[in-house]
Short mmCIF file of C-alpha atoms in Angstrom, two decimals:
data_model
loop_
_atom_site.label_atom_id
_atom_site.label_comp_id
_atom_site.label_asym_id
_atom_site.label_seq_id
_atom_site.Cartn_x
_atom_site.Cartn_y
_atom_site.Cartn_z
CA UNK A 101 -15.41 23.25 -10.21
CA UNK A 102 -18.23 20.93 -10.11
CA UNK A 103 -16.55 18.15 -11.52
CA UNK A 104 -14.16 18.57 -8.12
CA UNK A 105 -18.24 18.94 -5.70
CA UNK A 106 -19.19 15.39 -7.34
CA UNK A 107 -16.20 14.10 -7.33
CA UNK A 108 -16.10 15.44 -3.39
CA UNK A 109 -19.91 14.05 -2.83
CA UNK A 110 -18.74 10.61 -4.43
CA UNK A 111 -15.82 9.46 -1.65
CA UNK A 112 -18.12 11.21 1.49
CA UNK A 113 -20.93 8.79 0.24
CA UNK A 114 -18.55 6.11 0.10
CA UNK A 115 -16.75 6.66 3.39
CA UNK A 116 -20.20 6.62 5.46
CA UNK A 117 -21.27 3.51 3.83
CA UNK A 118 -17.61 2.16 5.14
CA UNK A 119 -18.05 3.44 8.50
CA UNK A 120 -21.07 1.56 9.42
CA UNK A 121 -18.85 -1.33 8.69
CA UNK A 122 -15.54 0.06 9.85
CA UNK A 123 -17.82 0.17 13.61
CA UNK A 124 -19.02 -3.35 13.20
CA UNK A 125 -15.89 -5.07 12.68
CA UNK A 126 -12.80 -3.25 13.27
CA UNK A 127 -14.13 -0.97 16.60
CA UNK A 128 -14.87 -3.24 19.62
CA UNK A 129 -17.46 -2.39 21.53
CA UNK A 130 -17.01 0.18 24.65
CA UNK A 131 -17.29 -2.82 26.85
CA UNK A 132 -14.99 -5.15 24.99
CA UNK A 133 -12.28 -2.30 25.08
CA UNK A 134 -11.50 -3.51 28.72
CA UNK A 135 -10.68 -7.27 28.07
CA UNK A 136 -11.12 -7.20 24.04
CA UNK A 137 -9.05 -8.13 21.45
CA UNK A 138 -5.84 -5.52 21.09
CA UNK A 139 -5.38 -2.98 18.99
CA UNK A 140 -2.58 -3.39 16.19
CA UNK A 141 -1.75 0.16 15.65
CA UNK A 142 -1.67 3.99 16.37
CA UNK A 143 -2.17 6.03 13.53
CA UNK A 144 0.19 9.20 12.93
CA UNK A 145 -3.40 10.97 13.92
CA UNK A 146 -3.18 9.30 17.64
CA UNK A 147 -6.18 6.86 16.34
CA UNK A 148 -6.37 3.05 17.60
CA UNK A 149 -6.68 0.99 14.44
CA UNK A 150 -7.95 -2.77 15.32
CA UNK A 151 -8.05 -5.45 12.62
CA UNK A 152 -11.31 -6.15 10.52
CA UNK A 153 -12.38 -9.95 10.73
CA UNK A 154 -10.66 -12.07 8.43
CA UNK A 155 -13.34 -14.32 6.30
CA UNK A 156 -13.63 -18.25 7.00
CA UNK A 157 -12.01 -18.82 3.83
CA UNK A 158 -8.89 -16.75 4.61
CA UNK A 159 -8.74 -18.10 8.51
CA UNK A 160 -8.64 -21.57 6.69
CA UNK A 161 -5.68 -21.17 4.63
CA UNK A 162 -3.72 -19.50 7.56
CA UNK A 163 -4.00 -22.45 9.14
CA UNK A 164 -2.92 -24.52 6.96
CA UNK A 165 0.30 -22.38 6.40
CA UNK A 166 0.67 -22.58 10.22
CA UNK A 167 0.40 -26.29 10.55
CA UNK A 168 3.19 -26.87 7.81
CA UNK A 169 5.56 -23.83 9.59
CA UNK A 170 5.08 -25.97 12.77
CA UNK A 171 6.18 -29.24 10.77
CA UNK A 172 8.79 -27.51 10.01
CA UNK A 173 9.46 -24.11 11.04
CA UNK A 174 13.46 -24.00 9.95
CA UNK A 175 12.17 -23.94 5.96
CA UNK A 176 12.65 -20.68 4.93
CA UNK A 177 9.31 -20.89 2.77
CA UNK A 178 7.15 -22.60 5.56
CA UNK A 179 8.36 -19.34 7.58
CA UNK A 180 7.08 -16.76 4.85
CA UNK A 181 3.92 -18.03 3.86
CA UNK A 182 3.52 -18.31 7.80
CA UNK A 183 3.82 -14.53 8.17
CA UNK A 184 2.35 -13.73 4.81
CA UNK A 185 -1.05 -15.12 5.66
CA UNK A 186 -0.92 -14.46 9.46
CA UNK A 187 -0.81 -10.47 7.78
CA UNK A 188 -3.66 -10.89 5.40
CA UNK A 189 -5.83 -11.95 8.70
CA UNK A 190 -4.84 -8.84 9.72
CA UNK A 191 -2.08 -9.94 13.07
CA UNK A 192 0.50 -7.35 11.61
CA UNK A 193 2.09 -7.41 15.01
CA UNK A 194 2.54 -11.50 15.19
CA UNK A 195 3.80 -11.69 11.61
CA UNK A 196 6.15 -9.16 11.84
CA UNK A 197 7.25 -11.53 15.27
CA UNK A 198 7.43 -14.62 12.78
CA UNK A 199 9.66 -12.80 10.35
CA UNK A 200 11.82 -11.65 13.50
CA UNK A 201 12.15 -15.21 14.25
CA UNK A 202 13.17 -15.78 10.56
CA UNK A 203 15.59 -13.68 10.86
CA UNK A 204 17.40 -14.71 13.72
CA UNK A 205 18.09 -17.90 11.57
CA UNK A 206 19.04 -16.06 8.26
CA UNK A 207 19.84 -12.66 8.78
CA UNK A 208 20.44 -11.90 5.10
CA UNK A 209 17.52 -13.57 4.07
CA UNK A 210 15.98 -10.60 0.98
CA UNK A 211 12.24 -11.86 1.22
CA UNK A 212 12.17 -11.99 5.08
CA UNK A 213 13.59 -8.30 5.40
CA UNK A 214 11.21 -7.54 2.11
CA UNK A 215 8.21 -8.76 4.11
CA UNK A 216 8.88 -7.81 7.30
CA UNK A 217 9.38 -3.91 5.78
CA UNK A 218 6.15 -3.65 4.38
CA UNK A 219 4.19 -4.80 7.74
CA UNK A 220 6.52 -2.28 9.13
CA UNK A 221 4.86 0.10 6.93
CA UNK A 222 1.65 -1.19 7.73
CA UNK A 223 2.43 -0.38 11.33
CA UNK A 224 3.51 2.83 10.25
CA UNK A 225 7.36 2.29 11.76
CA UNK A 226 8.95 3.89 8.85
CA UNK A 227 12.07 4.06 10.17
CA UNK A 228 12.48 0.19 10.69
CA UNK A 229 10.85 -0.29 7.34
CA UNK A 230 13.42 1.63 5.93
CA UNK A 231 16.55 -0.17 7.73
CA UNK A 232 15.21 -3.61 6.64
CA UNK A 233 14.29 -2.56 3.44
CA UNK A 234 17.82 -0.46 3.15
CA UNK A 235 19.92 -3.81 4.31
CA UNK A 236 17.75 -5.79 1.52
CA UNK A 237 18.56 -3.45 -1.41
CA UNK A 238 22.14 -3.78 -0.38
CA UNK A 239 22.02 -7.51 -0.41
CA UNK A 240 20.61 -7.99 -3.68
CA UNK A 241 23.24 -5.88 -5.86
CA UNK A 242 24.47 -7.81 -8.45
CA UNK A 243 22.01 -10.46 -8.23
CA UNK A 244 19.04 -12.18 -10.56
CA UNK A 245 15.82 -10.82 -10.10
CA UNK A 246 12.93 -13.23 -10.10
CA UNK A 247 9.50 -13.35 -9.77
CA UNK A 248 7.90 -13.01 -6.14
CA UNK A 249 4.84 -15.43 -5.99
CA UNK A 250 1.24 -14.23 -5.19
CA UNK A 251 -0.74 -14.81 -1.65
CA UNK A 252 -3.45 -13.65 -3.21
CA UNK A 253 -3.54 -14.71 -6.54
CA UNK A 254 -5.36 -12.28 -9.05
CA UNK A 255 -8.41 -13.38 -11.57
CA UNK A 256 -5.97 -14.60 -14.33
CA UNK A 257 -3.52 -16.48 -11.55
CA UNK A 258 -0.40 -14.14 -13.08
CA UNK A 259 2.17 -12.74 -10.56
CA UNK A 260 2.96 -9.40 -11.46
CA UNK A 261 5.73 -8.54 -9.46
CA UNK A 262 9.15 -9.62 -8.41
CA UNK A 263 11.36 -9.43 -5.38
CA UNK A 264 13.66 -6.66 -6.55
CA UNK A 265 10.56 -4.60 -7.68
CA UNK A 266 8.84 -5.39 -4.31
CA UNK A 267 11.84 -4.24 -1.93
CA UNK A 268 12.23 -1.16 -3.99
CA UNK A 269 9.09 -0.32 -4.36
CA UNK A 270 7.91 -0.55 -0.53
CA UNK A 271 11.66 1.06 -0.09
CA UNK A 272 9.97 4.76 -2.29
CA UNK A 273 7.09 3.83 -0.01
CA UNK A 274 8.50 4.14 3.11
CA UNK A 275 10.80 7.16 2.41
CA UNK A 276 7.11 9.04 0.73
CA UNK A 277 5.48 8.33 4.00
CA UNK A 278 8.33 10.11 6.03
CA UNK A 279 8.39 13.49 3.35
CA UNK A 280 11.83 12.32 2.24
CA UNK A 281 11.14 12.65 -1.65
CA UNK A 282 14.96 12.39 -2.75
CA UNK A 283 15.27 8.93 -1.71
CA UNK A 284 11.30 8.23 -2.72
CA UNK A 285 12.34 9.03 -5.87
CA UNK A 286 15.53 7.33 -6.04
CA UNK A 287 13.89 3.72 -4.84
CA UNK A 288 10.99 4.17 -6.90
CA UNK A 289 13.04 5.07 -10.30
CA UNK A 290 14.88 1.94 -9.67
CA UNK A 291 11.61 0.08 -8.79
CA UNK A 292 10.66 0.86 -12.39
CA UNK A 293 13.78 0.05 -13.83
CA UNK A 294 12.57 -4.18 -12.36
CA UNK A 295 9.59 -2.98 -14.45
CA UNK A 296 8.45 -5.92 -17.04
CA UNK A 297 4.59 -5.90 -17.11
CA UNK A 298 2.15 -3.17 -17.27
CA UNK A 299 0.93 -3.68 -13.57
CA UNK A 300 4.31 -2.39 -12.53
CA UNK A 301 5.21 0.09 -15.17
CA UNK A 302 1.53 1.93 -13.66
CA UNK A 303 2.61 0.95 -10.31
CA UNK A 304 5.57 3.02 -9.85
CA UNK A 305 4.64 5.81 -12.51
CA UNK A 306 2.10 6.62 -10.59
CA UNK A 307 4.23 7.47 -7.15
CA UNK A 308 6.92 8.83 -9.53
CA UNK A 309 4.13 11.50 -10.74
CA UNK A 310 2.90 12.29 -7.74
CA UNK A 311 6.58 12.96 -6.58
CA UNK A 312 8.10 15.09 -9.63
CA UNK A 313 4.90 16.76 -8.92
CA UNK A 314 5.29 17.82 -5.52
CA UNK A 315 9.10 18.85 -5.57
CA UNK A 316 7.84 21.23 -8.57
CA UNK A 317 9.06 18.96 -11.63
CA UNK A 318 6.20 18.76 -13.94
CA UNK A 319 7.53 18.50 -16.95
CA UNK A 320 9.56 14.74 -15.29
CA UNK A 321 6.26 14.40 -13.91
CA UNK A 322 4.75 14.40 -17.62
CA UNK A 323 7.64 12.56 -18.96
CA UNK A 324 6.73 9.44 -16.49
CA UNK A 325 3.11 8.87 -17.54
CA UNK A 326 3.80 9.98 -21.21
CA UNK A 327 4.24 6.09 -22.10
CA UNK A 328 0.99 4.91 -20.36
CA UNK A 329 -1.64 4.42 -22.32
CA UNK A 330 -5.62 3.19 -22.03
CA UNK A 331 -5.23 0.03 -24.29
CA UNK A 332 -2.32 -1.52 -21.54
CA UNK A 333 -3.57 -4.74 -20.28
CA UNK A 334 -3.01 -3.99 -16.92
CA UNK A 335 -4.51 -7.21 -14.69
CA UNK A 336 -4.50 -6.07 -11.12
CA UNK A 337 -3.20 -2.52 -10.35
CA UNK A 338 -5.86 -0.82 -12.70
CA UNK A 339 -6.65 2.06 -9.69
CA UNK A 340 -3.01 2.89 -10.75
CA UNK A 341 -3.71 2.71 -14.32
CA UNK A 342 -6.54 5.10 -13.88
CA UNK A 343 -4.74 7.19 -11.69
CA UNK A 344 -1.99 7.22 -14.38
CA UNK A 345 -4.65 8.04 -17.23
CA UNK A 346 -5.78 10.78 -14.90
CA UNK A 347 -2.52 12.57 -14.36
CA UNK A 348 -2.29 12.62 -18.35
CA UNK A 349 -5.75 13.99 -19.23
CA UNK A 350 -7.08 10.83 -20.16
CA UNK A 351 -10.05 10.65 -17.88
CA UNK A 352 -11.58 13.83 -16.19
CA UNK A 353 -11.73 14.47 -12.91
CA UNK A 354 -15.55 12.75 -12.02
CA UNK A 355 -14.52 9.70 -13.91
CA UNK A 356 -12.04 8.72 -12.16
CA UNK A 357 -13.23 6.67 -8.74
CA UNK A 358 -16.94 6.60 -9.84
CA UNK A 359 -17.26 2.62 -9.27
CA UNK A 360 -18.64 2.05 -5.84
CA UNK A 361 -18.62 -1.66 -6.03
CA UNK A 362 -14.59 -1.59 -6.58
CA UNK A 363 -12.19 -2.58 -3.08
CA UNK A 364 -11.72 -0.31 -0.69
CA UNK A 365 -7.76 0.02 -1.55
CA UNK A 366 -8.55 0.56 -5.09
CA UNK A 367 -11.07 3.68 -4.12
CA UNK A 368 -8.46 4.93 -1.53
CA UNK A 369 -5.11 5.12 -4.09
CA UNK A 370 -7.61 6.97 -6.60
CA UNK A 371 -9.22 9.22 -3.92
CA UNK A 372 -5.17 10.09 -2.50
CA UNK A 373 -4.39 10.49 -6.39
CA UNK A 374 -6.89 13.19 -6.42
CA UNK A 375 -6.70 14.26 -3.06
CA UNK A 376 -2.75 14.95 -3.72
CA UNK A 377 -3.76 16.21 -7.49
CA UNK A 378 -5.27 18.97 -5.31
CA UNK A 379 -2.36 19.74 -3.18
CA UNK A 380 0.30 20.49 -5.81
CA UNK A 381 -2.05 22.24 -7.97
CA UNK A 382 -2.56 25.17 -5.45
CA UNK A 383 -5.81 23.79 -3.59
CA UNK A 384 -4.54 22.67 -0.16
CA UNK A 385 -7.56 22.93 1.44
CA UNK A 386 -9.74 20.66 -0.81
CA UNK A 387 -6.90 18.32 -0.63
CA UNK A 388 -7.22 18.57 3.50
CA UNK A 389 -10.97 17.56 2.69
CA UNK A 390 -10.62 14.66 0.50
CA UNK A 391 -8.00 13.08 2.77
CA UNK A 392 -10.12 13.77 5.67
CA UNK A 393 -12.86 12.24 4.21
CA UNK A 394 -10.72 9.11 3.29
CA UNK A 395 -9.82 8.71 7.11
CA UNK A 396 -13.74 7.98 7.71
CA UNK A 397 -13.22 4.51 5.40
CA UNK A 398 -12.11 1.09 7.08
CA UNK A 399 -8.72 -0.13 5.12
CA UNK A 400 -6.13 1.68 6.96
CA UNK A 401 -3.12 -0.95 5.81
CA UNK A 402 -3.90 0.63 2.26
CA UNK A 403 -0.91 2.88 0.83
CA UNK A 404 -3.52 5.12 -0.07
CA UNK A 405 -4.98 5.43 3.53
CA UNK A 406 -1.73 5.79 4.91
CA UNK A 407 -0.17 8.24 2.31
CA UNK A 408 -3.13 10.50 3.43
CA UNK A 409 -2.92 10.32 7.15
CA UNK A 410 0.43 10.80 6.97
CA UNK A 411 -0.31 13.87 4.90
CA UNK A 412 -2.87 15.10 7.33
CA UNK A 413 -0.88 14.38 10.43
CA UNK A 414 2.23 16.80 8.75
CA UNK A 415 -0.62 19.30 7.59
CA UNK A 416 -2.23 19.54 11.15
#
């Protein structure tokens, strides 16, 4: 068991280093509560989660994505680049507004309903993620999948996913955060069937595991990760690959999240891998620990973050 006490010791270190700044730029101060800036969410737990303070650099390029949508806000792309970076400054609420407004305009529009279900998800309405998602999925039977560009482009400036992958995969998403592991597993296999890279083959193996695993099918669960392997060239989603490496015996349990220096979304879907490892392998209460522990860090839009409060709020 000590691998499980460092491994334990590792993600409590790293979640009060995040709370010192989780208080300094997400919490407003007891005065500013009165007249501050508004909260974006309630967490299944009942907690008020505010928006961190988006960098300079970021506040820039939202800007400039608002300036062109208001040049012309009846171009469908002007609208989601609008909303995409209005979301990565952390205004879930107002982007999901801007894709609402999309909407109105083209109803059947794929990557507004896409985009608009995961801040949905981020906002943790399932249930409307779901319908838009749902009414997406339907509307792209039968037609060409293509490649979805990046907002945030990775080191090597590759996109890595596409649309049919994304509304899929956010589709298994939202149906995992609500228990409902038939469908999960249902968007998810199809998710993987979009599959063409290694980022997304680790992607969706990875929520495929963890689902086989908790509706007692290990040997599908097996079956999933049995392809992935250490010498993938994975360029982005390598807290998936790890996780994925994990699940096969490929890396032990304290090697696993031991890089401190890595984002906090990357630590939290390695510390819910574990944390859920736990769970279906008899030790509930360890798992009730680690996800506890990952409600003390600061990125709660992270699937991770939200995976494991929604496990703690059905626990509790």
């Amino acid at each position: 068991m000590k691998p499980l006490f460092f491994f334990l010791a590792t993600i409590c270190c790293m979640a009060c280093n995040n709370s010192k700044k989780e208080n300094d730029l997400v919490s407003p101060p007891k005065q500013a509560m009165i007249s501050g800036p508004s909260y974006e969410a309630i967490s299944l737990l009942g907690d008020t989660l505010y928006a961190s303070s988006p960098s300079a650099e970021l506040l820039e390029q939202a800007n400039e994505k608002k300036e062109a949508y208001l040049q012309n806000p009846d171009a469908i792309d002007n609208i989601i680049w609008h909303g995409r970076f209005t979301a990565y400054t952390g205004n879930y609420n107002e982007a999901i507004a801007i894709y609402s407004k999309g909407l109105e305009k083209y109803p059947n529009e794929t990557r507004l309903l896409r985009h608009r279900g995961h801040r949905y998800i981020t906002l943790r309405k399932f249930d409307k993620a779901i319908a838009d998602l749902e009414k997406a999925a339907k509307l792209i039977e039968g037609t060409k999948d293509k490649v979805e560009p990046d907002g945030m482009p990775n080191d090597k400036n590759i996109p890595v996913s596409t649309l049919h992958g994304n509304i899929y995969y956010h589709l298994g998403l939202a149906y995992y955060l609500k228990h409902d592991l038939e469908n999960a597993l249902g968007a998810f296999k199809k998710a993987l069937n979009t599959s063409n890279n290694p980022d997304n083959v680790v992607s969706t193996s990875h929520w495929l595991y963890m689902i086989h695993r908790r509706m007692g099918n290990e040997r599908a669960a097996e079956a999933v990760v049995a392809p992935i392997t250490d010498t993938m060239e994975v360029i982005e989603n390598e807290a998936y690959h790890r996780a994925c490496l994990f699940y096969k015996g490929v890396l032990e349990l304290n090697e696993i999240n031991n890089d401190p220096k890595a984002p906090g979304a990357s630590r939290s879907a390695l510390s819910y891998a574990v944390g859920n490892w736990l769970y279906y392998t008899g030790n509930a209460a360890q798992a009730e620990k680690v996800f506890e522990i990952m409600m003390e860090q600061d990125d709660w839009a992270s699937f991770g973050y939200i995976a494991a409060e929604s496990d703690l709020a059905k626990l509790y």
